[in-house]
Amino acid sequence: TQLLEQSPQFLSIQEGENLTVYCNSSSVFSSLQWYRQEPGEGPVLLVTVVTGGEVKKLKRLTFQFGDARKDSSLHITAAQPGDTGLYLCAGDSGSNQFYFGTGTSLTVIP
Amino acid sequence: DSGVTQTPKHLITATGQRVTLRCSPRSGDLSVYWYQQSLDQGLQFLIHYYNGEERAKGNILERFSAQQFPDLHSELNLSSLELGDSALYFCASSKAAGTDYGYTFGSGTRLTVV
């Protein structure tokens, strides 16, 4: 059962553009994480959010946890080719481990 | 280098065979998680071990089994392999049993069943 749905599934944009990736669920999460995965490598943790409404910034990346802790978004400002990769959200709905979303594959064209 | 070591990096085997994937967690981490990643199923949680004990099972087939040894390394055993078992298998480690800490992933083992 896939608890987390991400959209869009694929995204191809020009360098310098802004974008937002969404992670949605019908379940409430005690915590939610975002990872980025590059081809041939394992996912790398970007951020953890635990409080409803929480906003965290990591350079050009802004992460938001929904007020009801059922959804999250990742906004990238002025995307660069180095941002290319598979973005995964992962949530803990009380099972004490993370279940991963379907993923958003981002390509930033120079 | 994430600190999580997975071997082998690539594995090609025939249907019906059995293979063992190995994972050494990051120094100081007591939890090991196994995930399977395929194109159509995404990253699927298989099993979690903490300090040698099984803590949780996810979508793990009965043909698959795992264990964590006293030195904290873990092995995932896949038997009676089928073509559909071809996937990337990732190991991740974490300091604790819960989700207060993020996971550190290895580079994965790419299994191809022919």
Coordinates of N, CA and C in Angstrom, one line a residue, chain B residues 17-83:
Chain B
Q17 N 17.8 -19.5 -8.3 CA 19.0 -19.4 -7.4 C 18.7 -18.7 -6.1
R18 N 19.8 -18.7 -5.3 CA 19.7 -18.0 -4.0 C 20.9 -17.1 -3.9
V19 N 20.7 -15.9 -3.4 CA 21.8 -14.9 -3.3 C 21.8 -14.3 -1.9
T20 N 22.9 -13.7 -1.5 CA 23.0 -13.0 -0.2 C 23.6 -11.7 -0.4
L21 N 22.9 -10.7 0.1 CA 23.4 -9.3 0.0 C 23.8 -8.9 1.4
R22 N 24.9 -8.1 1.4 CA 25.5 -7.7 2.7 C 25.5 -6.2 2.9
C23 N 25.3 -5.8 4.2 CA 25.3 -4.4 4.5 C 26.1 -4.2 5.8
S24 N 27.0 -3.3 5.8 CA 27.6 -2.8 7.0 C 27.2 -1.4 7.3
P25 N 26.5 -1.2 8.5 CA 26.0 0.1 8.8 C 27.0 1.1 9.1
R26 N 26.7 2.4 9.2 CA 27.6 3.4 9.6 C 28.0 3.2 11.0
S27 N 29.2 3.6 11.3 CA 29.7 3.4 12.7 C 28.8 4.1 13.7
G28 N 28.4 3.3 14.7 CA 27.6 3.9 15.8 C 26.1 3.7 15.6
D29 N 25.7 3.3 14.3 CA 24.3 3.1 14.1 C 23.9 1.6 14.5
L30 N 22.8 1.5 15.1 CA 22.3 0.2 15.6 C 21.2 -0.4 14.7
S31 N 20.5 0.5 14.0 CA 19.4 0.1 13.1 C 19.8 -0.2 11.7
V32 N 19.3 -1.2 11.1 CA 19.5 -1.5 9.7 C 18.1 -1.7 9.0
Y33 N 17.9 -1.1 7.9 CA 16.7 -1.2 7.2 C 17.0 -1.7 5.8
W34 N 16.2 -2.6 5.3 CA 16.3 -3.0 3.9 C 15.2 -2.5 3.1
Y35 N 15.5 -2.0 1.9 CA 14.5 -1.5 0.9 C 14.7 -2.1 -0.4
Q36 N 13.7 -2.3 -1.2 CA 13.7 -2.7 -2.6 C 13.2 -1.6 -3.4
Q37 N 14.0 -1.3 -4.5 CA 13.5 -0.2 -5.4 C 13.4 -0.8 -6.8
S38 N 12.3 -0.7 -7.4 CA 12.0 -1.1 -8.7 C 11.3 0.1 -9.4
L39 N 11.3 0.1 -10.8 CA 10.7 1.2 -11.5 C 9.3 1.3 -11.3
D40 N 8.6 0.2 -11.2 CA 7.1 0.3 -11.0 C 6.6 0.3 -9.6
Q41 N 7.5 0.0 -8.6 CA 7.0 -0.1 -7.2 C 7.7 1.0 -6.4
G42 N 8.6 1.7 -6.9 CA 9.3 2.7 -6.0 C 10.1 2.0 -5.0
L43 N 10.3 2.8 -3.9 CA 11.2 2.3 -2.8 C 10.3 1.6 -1.7
Q44 N 10.4 0.3 -1.6 CA 9.5 -0.5 -0.8 C 10.3 -1.0 0.5
F45 N 9.7 -0.7 1.6 CA 10.3 -1.2 2.9 C 10.2 -2.7 3.0
L46 N 11.3 -3.3 3.3 CA 11.3 -4.8 3.5 C 11.3 -5.2 4.9
I47 N 12.4 -4.8 5.7 CA 12.5 -5.3 7.0 C 13.5 -4.3 7.8
H48 N 13.3 -4.3 9.1 CA 14.1 -3.5 10.0 C 14.7 -4.3 11.2
Y49 N 16.0 -4.2 11.4 CA 16.6 -4.8 12.5 C 17.2 -3.7 13.4
Y50 N 17.1 -3.9 14.7 CA 17.8 -3.0 15.7 C 18.6 -3.8 16.6
N51 N 19.9 -3.6 16.7 CA 20.8 -4.2 17.6 C 20.6 -5.8 17.6
G52 N 20.4 -6.3 16.5 CA 20.4 -7.8 16.3 C 19.0 -8.4 16.3
E53 N 18.0 -7.6 16.7 CA 16.6 -8.1 16.7 C 15.7 -7.5 15.6
E54 N 14.9 -8.4 15.1 CA 13.9 -7.9 14.1 C 12.9 -7.0 14.8
R55 N 12.7 -5.8 14.1 CA 11.7 -4.9 14.7 C 10.5 -4.7 13.9
A56 N 10.6 -4.8 12.6 CA 9.4 -4.6 11.8 C 9.6 -5.3 10.4
K57 N 8.5 -5.8 9.9 CA 8.5 -6.3 8.5 C 7.6 -5.5 7.7
G58 N 8.0 -5.3 6.5 CA 7.2 -4.6 5.5 C 6.7 -5.6 4.4
N59 N 6.9 -5.2 3.2 CA 6.5 -6.0 2.0 C 7.5 -7.0 1.7
I60 N 7.9 -7.8 2.6 CA 9.0 -8.8 2.4 C 8.3 -10.2 2.1
L61 N 8.8 -10.8 0.9 CA 8.3 -12.1 0.5 C 8.8 -13.2 1.5
E62 N 8.0 -14.3 1.5 CA 8.5 -15.4 2.4 C 9.8 -16.0 1.8
R63 N 10.1 -15.8 0.6 CA 11.3 -16.3 0.0 C 12.5 -15.5 0.4
F64 N 12.3 -14.4 1.0 CA 13.4 -13.5 1.5 C 13.5 -13.6 3.0
S65 N 14.7 -13.5 3.5 CA 14.9 -13.4 4.9 C 16.1 -12.6 5.2
A66 N 16.3 -12.1 6.4 CA 17.4 -11.3 6.8 C 17.8 -11.5 8.2
Q67 N 19.0 -11.1 8.5 CA 19.4 -11.1 9.9 C 20.5 -10.1 10.2
Q68 N 20.6 -9.7 11.4 CA 21.6 -8.8 11.8 C 22.5 -9.4 12.8
F69 N 23.8 -9.4 12.6 CA 24.8 -10.1 13.4 C 25.3 -9.3 14.6
P70 N 26.0 -9.9 15.5 CA 26.5 -9.2 16.7 C 27.4 -8.0 16.4
D71 N 28.1 -8.1 15.2 CA 28.9 -6.9 14.9 C 28.1 -5.9 14.1
L72 N 26.8 -6.1 14.1 CA 25.7 -5.2 13.5 C 25.6 -5.2 12.0
H73 N 26.5 -5.9 11.3 CA 26.3 -6.0 9.9 C 25.0 -6.9 9.6
S74 N 24.5 -6.7 8.4 CA 23.2 -7.4 8.1 C 23.3 -8.1 6.8
E75 N 22.6 -9.2 6.6 CA 22.5 -9.9 5.4 C 21.1 -10.1 5.0
L76 N 20.8 -9.9 3.7 CA 19.5 -10.1 3.1 C 19.6 -11.3 2.2
N77 N 18.9 -12.4 2.5 CA 18.9 -13.6 1.7 C 17.7 -13.7 0.8
L78 N 17.9 -13.9 -0.5 CA 16.9 -14.0 -1.5 C 16.9 -15.4 -2.1
S79 N 15.9 -16.2 -2.0 CA 15.9 -17.5 -2.6 C 14.9 -17.7 -3.6
S80 N 15.0 -18.8 -4.3 CA 14.0 -19.2 -5.4 C 13.7 -18.0 -6.3
L81 N 14.8 -17.3 -6.7 CA 14.7 -16.1 -7.4 C 13.8 -16.1 -8.6
E82 N 13.0 -15.1 -8.8 CA 12.2 -14.9 -10.0 C 12.6 -13.7 -10.8
L83 N 12.2 -13.6 -12.0 CA 12.6 -12.5 -12.9 C 12.1 -11.2 -12.2

